[in-house]
Amino acid sequence: MDLPYFFMVLLTIIVICVTFLLRHQRTINAKIGFICWISLSVYFIIDYIVIQTTTVPYNFLGQPMSDLGVTTCGNNTYELSSLFSSDICSPYHLLMNWTFTLTGLVIFVGTIFLHQFWPDNRKTRMAAIFLVIFGLSYTMAGIFPADVNFLGHTLPSIPGMIVQIPALILIGLSIRKEMPRLSIWTFICTLITTSALILMSLQPFVDIFGFLQRILYGSVYLWMVITAIALWPLYHKVHQM
């Protein structure tokens, strides 16, 4: 394993350990959680920068997001790549893979630290588990680029494309009385990410797989950003009492 990817693994282990050690420090955790989820707003800025640096044309609509993290240039650099593209070359692949890794970690940390704002019941605990899987699957995609370890990249990514749906449904149901507007927003994002997943599974839409994949993940990122902003006043209200 190359040194940068070793550091990704090391950072992931440290973040997971520290997060669980600090999970009961509610005041500082809330601030960290807000920052983590709001920071997801920069993901597609980096995505755009990396796309602009590719040395062969990158099809934003058709090619998977993973292509930007492929470490080698050429044709058929990983299994199934021929379904989406004939050529890949992303000089900033390391930046993209660090972005994948850090994106998953901030989702993970935000999920654990902001759980305090949801009703404490089985639904929200299950939702937290699903979102933890969602985040860590993204981290694994950065640690294992598709051309280096296709199974290590792909297998964790599969649940990460699905688990956000039951997570958002459970949260939406749990907060529909206490936070009706946020509940509606949650169900809207659930509908968007679910629709994207369904369309991705249909062969005629393979030409826009990359676009649908960005909607699939981006709708959840947007939900997290807006949700963190919406919960922030609640934090200040509680701590002013």
PDB file of C-alpha atoms in Angstrom:
ATOM      1  CA  MET A   1       0.000   0.000   0.000  1.00  0.00           C
ATOM      2  CA  ASP A   2       1.386   3.401  -0.990  1.00  0.00           C
ATOM      3  CA  LEU A   3       2.129   5.826   1.840  1.00  0.00           C
ATOM      4  CA  PRO A   4      -0.792   8.245   1.199  1.00  0.00           C
ATOM      5  CA  TYR A   5      -3.255   5.356   1.366  1.00  0.00           C
ATOM      6  CA  PHE A   6      -1.603   4.047   4.529  1.00  0.00           C
ATOM      7  CA  PHE A   7      -2.223   7.464   6.083  1.00  0.00           C
ATOM      8  CA  MET A   8      -5.868   7.289   4.946  1.00  0.00           C
ATOM      9  CA  VAL A   9      -6.242   3.997   6.812  1.00  0.00           C
ATOM     10  CA  LEU A  10      -4.458   5.381   9.871  1.00  0.00           C
ATOM     11  CA  LEU A  11      -6.586   8.534   9.882  1.00  0.00           C
ATOM     12  CA  THR A  12      -9.767   6.485   9.553  1.00  0.00           C
ATOM     13  CA  ILE A  13      -8.837   4.325  12.553  1.00  0.00           C
ATOM     14  CA  ILE A  14      -7.927   7.379  14.644  1.00  0.00           C
ATOM     15  CA  VAL A  15     -11.134   9.249  13.753  1.00  0.00           C
ATOM     16  CA  ILE A  16     -13.320   6.242  14.567  1.00  0.00           C
ATOM     17  CA  CYS A  17     -11.604   5.717  17.925  1.00  0.00           C
ATOM     18  CA  VAL A  18     -11.661   9.387  18.938  1.00  0.00           C
ATOM     19  CA  THR A  19     -15.295   9.755  17.858  1.00  0.00           C
ATOM     20  CA  PHE A  20     -16.433   6.935  20.118  1.00  0.00           C
ATOM     21  CA  LEU A  21     -14.280   8.177  22.999  1.00  0.00           C
ATOM     22  CA  LEU A  22     -15.839  11.659  22.770  1.00  0.00           C
ATOM     23  CA  ARG A  23     -19.396  10.646  21.910  1.00  0.00           C
ATOM     24  CA  HIS A  24     -20.723  11.690  25.349  1.00  0.00           C
ATOM     25  CA  GLN A  25     -19.214  15.216  25.251  1.00  0.00           C
ATOM     26  CA  ARG A  26     -22.448  16.679  23.937  1.00  0.00           C
ATOM     27  CA  THR A  27     -21.560  20.382  23.770  1.00  0.00           C
ATOM     28  CA  ILE A  28     -18.321  20.130  21.811  1.00  0.00           C
ATOM     29  CA  ASN A  29     -19.711  17.215  19.796  1.00  0.00           C
ATOM     30  CA  ALA A  30     -22.589  19.307  18.499  1.00  0.00           C
ATOM     31  CA  LYS A  31     -20.241  21.980  17.161  1.00  0.00           C
ATOM     32  CA  ILE A  32     -17.986  19.413  15.516  1.00  0.00           C
ATOM     33  CA  GLY A  33     -21.000  17.623  14.051  1.00  0.00           C
ATOM     34  CA  PHE A  34     -22.390  20.814  12.525  1.00  0.00           C
ATOM     35  CA  ILE A  35     -19.028  21.663  10.961  1.00  0.00           C
ATOM     36  CA  CYS A  36     -18.664  18.134   9.583  1.00  0.00           C
ATOM     37  CA  TRP A  37     -22.012  18.000   7.840  1.00  0.00           C
ATOM     38  CA  ILE A  38     -21.859  21.583   6.574  1.00  0.00           C
ATOM     39  CA  SER A  39     -18.383  20.898   5.140  1.00  0.00           C
ATOM     40  CA  LEU A  40     -19.989  18.456   2.707  1.00  0.00           C
ATOM     41  CA  SER A  41     -21.015  21.505   0.679  1.00  0.00           C
ATOM     42  CA  VAL A  42     -17.476  21.702  -0.750  1.00  0.00           C
ATOM     43  CA  TYR A  43     -17.467  18.160  -2.132  1.00  0.00           C
ATOM     44  CA  PHE A  44     -18.643  18.993  -5.627  1.00  0.00           C
ATOM     45  CA  ILE A  45     -16.298  21.977  -5.823  1.00  0.00           C
ATOM     46  CA  ILE A  46     -13.395  19.553  -5.503  1.00  0.00           C
ATOM     47  CA  ASP A  47     -15.149  17.180  -7.898  1.00  0.00           C
ATOM     48  CA  TYR A  48     -15.304  19.997 -10.462  1.00  0.00           C
ATOM     49  CA  ILE A  49     -11.623  20.916  -9.949  1.00  0.00           C
ATOM     50  CA  VAL A  50     -10.488  17.329 -10.475  1.00  0.00           C
ATOM     51  CA  ILE A  51     -12.647  17.012 -13.598  1.00  0.00           C
ATOM     52  CA  GLN A  52     -11.003  20.121 -15.052  1.00  0.00           C
ATOM     53  CA  THR A  53      -7.542  18.586 -14.613  1.00  0.00           C
ATOM     54  CA  THR A  54      -8.198  15.296 -16.427  1.00  0.00           C
ATOM     55  CA  THR A  55      -5.928  14.887 -19.441  1.00  0.00           C
ATOM     56  CA  VAL A  56      -8.535  13.004 -21.472  1.00  0.00           C
ATOM     57  CA  PRO A  57     -12.160  14.096 -21.784  1.00  0.00           C
ATOM     58  CA  TYR A  58     -14.199  13.093 -18.750  1.00  0.00           C
ATOM     59  CA  ASN A  59     -17.923  12.547 -19.325  1.00  0.00           C
ATOM     60  CA  PHE A  60     -19.576  14.139 -16.305  1.00  0.00           C
ATOM     61  CA  LEU A  61     -22.936  12.649 -17.264  1.00  0.00           C
ATOM     62  CA  GLY A  62     -21.818   9.129 -18.054  1.00  0.00           C
ATOM     63  CA  GLN A  63     -18.665   8.259 -16.134  1.00  0.00           C
ATOM     64  CA  PRO A  64     -18.787   7.179 -12.471  1.00  0.00           C
ATOM     65  CA  MET A  65     -17.361   9.421  -9.793  1.00  0.00           C
ATOM     66  CA  SER A  66     -14.829   6.657  -9.039  1.00  0.00           C
ATOM     67  CA  ASP A  67     -13.100   7.260 -12.385  1.00  0.00           C
ATOM     68  CA  LEU A  68     -11.652  10.473 -10.975  1.00  0.00           C
ATOM     69  CA  GLY A  69      -9.827   8.425  -8.325  1.00  0.00           C
ATOM     70  CA  VAL A  70      -8.338   5.862 -10.720  1.00  0.00           C
ATOM     71  CA  THR A  71      -4.560   5.977 -10.301  1.00  0.00           C
ATOM     72  CA  THR A  72      -3.504   4.840 -13.793  1.00  0.00           C
ATOM     73  CA  CYS A  73      -4.159   6.164 -17.264  1.00  0.00           C
ATOM     74  CA  GLY A  74      -5.462   4.094 -20.132  1.00  0.00           C
ATOM     75  CA  ASN A  75      -8.279   1.877 -21.375  1.00  0.00           C
ATOM     76  CA  ASN A  76     -10.084  -0.656 -19.196  1.00  0.00           C
ATOM     77  CA  THR A  77      -8.110   0.270 -16.107  1.00  0.00           C
ATOM     78  CA  TYR A  78     -10.502  -1.670 -13.868  1.00  0.00           C
ATOM     79  CA  GLU A  79     -13.251  -4.272 -14.191  1.00  0.00           C
ATOM     80  CA  LEU A  80     -16.442  -2.963 -15.809  1.00  0.00           C
ATOM     81  CA  SER A  81     -14.821   0.366 -16.747  1.00  0.00           C
ATOM     82  CA  SER A  82     -15.580  -0.351 -20.403  1.00  0.00           C
ATOM     83  CA  LEU A  83     -19.297   0.036 -19.605  1.00  0.00           C
ATOM     84  CA  PHE A  84     -18.834   3.728 -18.920  1.00  0.00           C
ATOM     85  CA  SER A  85     -15.724   4.949 -20.713  1.00  0.00           C
ATOM     86  CA  SER A  86     -12.925   3.943 -23.045  1.00  0.00           C
ATOM     87  CA  ASP A  87     -10.186   6.096 -21.544  1.00  0.00           C
ATOM     88  CA  ILE A  88      -9.393   7.466 -18.087  1.00  0.00           C
ATOM     89  CA  CYS A  89      -6.620   9.763 -16.899  1.00  0.00           C
ATOM     90  CA  SER A  90      -6.991  11.760 -13.685  1.00  0.00           C
ATOM     91  CA  PRO A  91      -3.697  13.358 -12.566  1.00  0.00           C
ATOM     92  CA  TYR A  92      -5.382  14.610  -9.383  1.00  0.00           C
ATOM     93  CA  HIS A  93      -6.585  11.132  -8.427  1.00  0.00           C
ATOM     94  CA  LEU A  94      -4.916  11.397  -5.009  1.00  0.00           C
ATOM     95  CA  LEU A  95      -6.863  14.577  -4.226  1.00  0.00           C
ATOM     96  CA  MET A  96     -10.063  12.810  -5.254  1.00  0.00           C
ATOM     97  CA  ASN A  97      -9.321   9.743  -3.149  1.00  0.00           C
ATOM     98  CA  TRP A  98      -8.504  11.897  -0.119  1.00  0.00           C
ATOM     99  CA  THR A  99     -11.812  13.668  -0.757  1.00  0.00           C
ATOM    100  CA  PHE A 100     -13.668  10.342  -0.838  1.00  0.00           C
ATOM    101  CA  THR A 101     -11.977   9.301   2.399  1.00  0.00           C
ATOM    102  CA  LEU A 102     -12.585  12.561   4.252  1.00  0.00           C
ATOM    103  CA  THR A 103     -16.159  12.826   2.972  1.00  0.00           C
ATOM    104  CA  GLY A 104     -16.967   9.466   4.493  1.00  0.00           C
ATOM    105  CA  LEU A 105     -15.318  10.417   7.767  1.00  0.00           C
ATOM    106  CA  VAL A 106     -17.189  13.710   8.174  1.00  0.00           C
ATOM    107  CA  ILE A 107     -20.443  11.894   7.447  1.00  0.00           C
ATOM    108  CA  PHE A 108     -19.532   9.325  10.106  1.00  0.00           C
ATOM    109  CA  VAL A 109     -18.512  11.907  12.721  1.00  0.00           C
ATOM    110  CA  GLY A 110     -21.518  14.140  12.027  1.00  0.00           C
ATOM    111  CA  THR A 111     -23.867  11.174  12.322  1.00  0.00           C
ATOM    112  CA  ILE A 112     -22.522  10.172  15.736  1.00  0.00           C
ATOM    113  CA  PHE A 113     -22.215  13.678  17.158  1.00  0.00           C
ATOM    114  CA  LEU A 114     -25.563  15.026  15.916  1.00  0.00           C
ATOM    115  CA  HIS A 115     -27.544  11.986  16.980  1.00  0.00           C
ATOM    116  CA  GLN A 116     -28.318  13.854  20.227  1.00  0.00           C
ATOM    117  CA  PHE A 117     -30.780  16.074  18.327  1.00  0.00           C
ATOM    118  CA  TRP A 118     -33.018  13.175  17.268  1.00  0.00           C
ATOM    119  CA  PRO A 119     -35.557  11.454  19.510  1.00  0.00           C
ATOM    120  CA  ASP A 120     -33.798   8.634  21.337  1.00  0.00           C
ATOM    121  CA  ASN A 121     -35.584   5.571  20.003  1.00  0.00           C
ATOM    122  CA  ARG A 122     -34.987   2.459  17.935  1.00  0.00           C
ATOM    123  CA  LYS A 123     -35.747   4.218  14.658  1.00  0.00           C
ATOM    124  CA  THR A 124     -33.078   6.890  15.070  1.00  0.00           C
ATOM    125  CA  ARG A 125     -30.522   4.402  16.361  1.00  0.00           C
ATOM    126  CA  MET A 126     -31.057   2.233  13.282  1.00  0.00           C
ATOM    127  CA  ALA A 127     -30.852   5.340  11.096  1.00  0.00           C
ATOM    128  CA  ALA A 128     -27.527   6.233  12.711  1.00  0.00           C
ATOM    129  CA  ILE A 129     -26.181   2.751  11.963  1.00  0.00           C
ATOM    130  CA  PHE A 130     -27.244   3.084   8.330  1.00  0.00           C
ATOM    131  CA  LEU A 131     -25.618   6.511   7.982  1.00  0.00           C
ATOM    132  CA  VAL A 132     -22.417   5.234   9.601  1.00  0.00           C
ATOM    133  CA  ILE A 133     -22.332   2.507   6.942  1.00  0.00           C
ATOM    134  CA  PHE A 134     -23.062   5.136   4.296  1.00  0.00           C
ATOM    135  CA  GLY A 135     -20.097   7.240   5.418  1.00  0.00           C
ATOM    136  CA  LEU A 136     -17.586   4.464   5.941  1.00  0.00           C
ATOM    137  CA  SER A 137     -18.408   2.900   2.569  1.00  0.00           C
ATOM    138  CA  TYR A 138     -17.403   6.191   0.994  1.00  0.00           C
ATOM    139  CA  THR A 139     -14.167   6.192   2.976  1.00  0.00           C
ATOM    140  CA  MET A 140     -13.362   2.685   1.751  1.00  0.00           C
ATOM    141  CA  ALA A 141     -13.867   3.849  -1.839  1.00  0.00           C
ATOM    142  CA  GLY A 142     -11.081   6.396  -1.314  1.00  0.00           C
ATOM    143  CA  ILE A 143      -8.712   4.008   0.420  1.00  0.00           C
ATOM    144  CA  PHE A 144      -9.117   1.412  -2.336  1.00  0.00           C
ATOM    145  CA  PRO A 145      -9.182   3.022  -5.816  1.00  0.00           C
ATOM    146  CA  ALA A 146     -11.075   0.945  -8.369  1.00  0.00           C
ATOM    147  CA  ASP A 147      -7.981   0.074 -10.404  1.00  0.00           C
ATOM    148  CA  VAL A 148      -5.932  -0.913  -7.339  1.00  0.00           C
ATOM    149  CA  ASN A 149      -8.465  -3.113  -5.549  1.00  0.00           C
ATOM    150  CA  PHE A 150     -11.718  -3.400  -7.454  1.00  0.00           C
ATOM    151  CA  LEU A 151     -13.466  -5.584  -4.876  1.00  0.00           C
ATOM    152  CA  GLY A 152     -12.222  -3.469  -1.980  1.00  0.00           C
ATOM    153  CA  HIS A 153     -13.586  -0.422  -3.776  1.00  0.00           C
ATOM    154  CA  THR A 154     -16.850  -1.879  -5.043  1.00  0.00           C
ATOM    155  CA  LEU A 155     -18.171  -4.202  -2.340  1.00  0.00           C
ATOM    156  CA  PRO A 156     -18.307  -1.532   0.419  1.00  0.00           C
ATOM    157  CA  SER A 157     -19.796   0.930  -2.076  1.00  0.00           C
ATOM    158  CA  ILE A 158     -22.846  -1.226  -2.793  1.00  0.00           C
ATOM    159  CA  PRO A 159     -24.510  -0.879   0.644  1.00  0.00           C
ATOM    160  CA  GLY A 160     -23.451   2.769   0.612  1.00  0.00           C
ATOM    161  CA  MET A 161     -25.746   3.315  -2.375  1.00  0.00           C
ATOM    162  CA  ILE A 162     -28.781   1.896  -0.555  1.00  0.00           C
ATOM    163  CA  VAL A 163     -28.624   2.407   3.220  1.00  0.00           C
ATOM    164  CA  GLN A 164     -29.230   6.153   3.070  1.00  0.00           C
ATOM    165  CA  ILE A 165     -32.805   5.474   1.971  1.00  0.00           C
ATOM    166  CA  PRO A 166     -34.015   3.624   5.087  1.00  0.00           C
ATOM    167  CA  ALA A 167     -31.918   5.995   7.219  1.00  0.00           C
ATOM    168  CA  LEU A 168     -33.734   9.070   5.928  1.00  0.00           C
ATOM    169  CA  ILE A 169     -37.126   7.363   6.112  1.00  0.00           C
ATOM    170  CA  LEU A 170     -36.561   6.424   9.761  1.00  0.00           C
ATOM    171  CA  ILE A 171     -35.395   9.924  10.674  1.00  0.00           C
ATOM    172  CA  GLY A 172     -38.277  11.534   8.807  1.00  0.00           C
ATOM    173  CA  LEU A 173     -40.789   9.356  10.644  1.00  0.00           C
ATOM    174  CA  SER A 174     -39.147   9.984  14.016  1.00  0.00           C
ATOM    175  CA  ILE A 175     -39.204  13.786  13.783  1.00  0.00           C
ATOM    176  CA  ARG A 176     -42.490  14.349  11.951  1.00  0.00           C
ATOM    177  CA  LYS A 177     -44.224  15.675  15.088  1.00  0.00           C
ATOM    178  CA  GLU A 178     -41.398  17.645  16.742  1.00  0.00           C
ATOM    179  CA  MET A 179     -39.829  18.964  13.513  1.00  0.00           C
ATOM    180  CA  PRO A 180     -42.481  18.764  10.771  1.00  0.00           C
ATOM    181  CA  ARG A 181     -40.666  21.005   8.270  1.00  0.00           C
ATOM    182  CA  LEU A 182     -37.402  19.142   8.647  1.00  0.00           C
ATOM    183  CA  SER A 183     -39.337  15.893   8.317  1.00  0.00           C
ATOM    184  CA  ILE A 184     -40.807  17.035   4.983  1.00  0.00           C
ATOM    185  CA  TRP A 185     -37.329  18.082   3.801  1.00  0.00           C
ATOM    186  CA  THR A 186     -36.043  14.649   4.791  1.00  0.00           C
ATOM    187  CA  PHE A 187     -38.732  12.869   2.786  1.00  0.00           C
ATOM    188  CA  ILE A 188     -38.068  15.094  -0.245  1.00  0.00           C
ATOM    189  CA  CYS A 189     -34.393  14.106  -0.195  1.00  0.00           C
ATOM    190  CA  THR A 190     -35.402  10.472   0.310  1.00  0.00           C
ATOM    191  CA  LEU A 191     -37.540  10.634  -2.824  1.00  0.00           C
ATOM    192  CA  ILE A 192     -34.697  12.168  -4.842  1.00  0.00           C
ATOM    193  CA  THR A 193     -32.019   9.672  -3.801  1.00  0.00           C
ATOM    194  CA  THR A 194     -34.438   6.744  -4.232  1.00  0.00           C
ATOM    195  CA  SER A 195     -35.398   7.889  -7.722  1.00  0.00           C
ATOM    196  CA  ALA A 196     -31.739   8.202  -8.697  1.00  0.00           C
ATOM    197  CA  LEU A 197     -31.001   4.686  -7.448  1.00  0.00           C
ATOM    198  CA  ILE A 198     -33.915   3.211  -9.385  1.00  0.00           C
ATOM    199  CA  LEU A 199     -32.887   4.967 -12.600  1.00  0.00           C
ATOM    200  CA  MET A 200     -29.258   3.866 -12.158  1.00  0.00           C
ATOM    201  CA  SER A 201     -30.430   0.259 -12.193  1.00  0.00           C
ATOM    202  CA  LEU A 202     -32.084   0.666 -15.583  1.00  0.00           C
ATOM    203  CA  GLN A 203     -29.838  -0.136 -18.541  1.00  0.00           C
ATOM    204  CA  PRO A 204     -31.231   2.614 -20.854  1.00  0.00           C
ATOM    205  CA  PHE A 205     -30.003   5.211 -18.360  1.00  0.00           C
ATOM    206  CA  VAL A 206     -26.405   3.959 -18.286  1.00  0.00           C
ATOM    207  CA  ASP A 207     -25.391   6.928 -20.456  1.00  0.00           C
ATOM    208  CA  ILE A 208     -26.183   9.247 -17.563  1.00  0.00           C
ATOM    209  CA  PHE A 209     -24.926   6.931 -14.799  1.00  0.00           C
ATOM    210  CA  GLY A 210     -22.429   9.524 -13.529  1.00  0.00           C
ATOM    211  CA  PHE A 211     -25.092  12.217 -13.322  1.00  0.00           C
ATOM    212  CA  LEU A 212     -27.506   9.929 -11.479  1.00  0.00           C
ATOM    213  CA  GLN A 213     -24.748   8.814  -9.124  1.00  0.00           C
ATOM    214  CA  ARG A 214     -24.032  12.431  -8.219  1.00  0.00           C
ATOM    215  CA  ILE A 215     -27.727  12.998  -7.551  1.00  0.00           C
ATOM    216  CA  LEU A 216     -27.856   9.819  -5.443  1.00  0.00           C
ATOM    217  CA  TYR A 217     -25.091  11.030  -3.135  1.00  0.00           C
ATOM    218  CA  GLY A 218     -25.524  14.770  -3.585  1.00  0.00           C
ATOM    219  CA  SER A 219     -29.128  14.729  -2.353  1.00  0.00           C
ATOM    220  CA  VAL A 220     -27.933  13.168   0.912  1.00  0.00           C
ATOM    221  CA  TYR A 221     -25.070  15.649   1.234  1.00  0.00           C
ATOM    222  CA  LEU A 222     -27.547  18.475   0.690  1.00  0.00           C
ATOM    223  CA  TRP A 223     -29.872  16.974   3.282  1.00  0.00           C
ATOM    224  CA  MET A 224     -27.021  16.856   5.786  1.00  0.00           C
ATOM    225  CA  VAL A 225     -25.900  20.424   5.069  1.00  0.00           C
ATOM    226  CA  ILE A 226     -29.399  21.905   5.381  1.00  0.00           C
ATOM    227  CA  THR A 227     -30.230  19.710   8.377  1.00  0.00           C
ATOM    228  CA  ALA A 228     -27.100  20.840  10.223  1.00  0.00           C
ATOM    229  CA  ILE A 229     -27.972  24.477   9.525  1.00  0.00           C
ATOM    230  CA  ALA A 230     -31.570  23.883  10.683  1.00  0.00           C
ATOM    231  CA  LEU A 231     -30.452  22.200  13.915  1.00  0.00           C
ATOM    232  CA  TRP A 232     -27.885  24.861  14.801  1.00  0.00           C
ATOM    233  CA  PRO A 233     -30.455  27.306  16.322  1.00  0.00           C
ATOM    234  CA  LEU A 234     -31.822  24.427  18.404  1.00  0.00           C
ATOM    235  CA  TYR A 235     -28.355  23.910  19.863  1.00  0.00           C
ATOM    236  CA  HIS A 236     -28.077  27.589  20.805  1.00  0.00           C
ATOM    237  CA  LYS A 237     -31.577  27.586  22.282  1.00  0.00           C
ATOM    238  CA  VAL A 238     -30.819  24.600  24.513  1.00  0.00           C
ATOM    239  CA  HIS A 239     -27.514  26.020  25.742  1.00  0.00           C
ATOM    240  CA  GLN A 240     -28.963  29.453  26.488  1.00  0.00           C
ATOM    241  CA  MET A 241     -31.499  27.996  28.870  1.00  0.00           C
TER     242      MET A 241
END
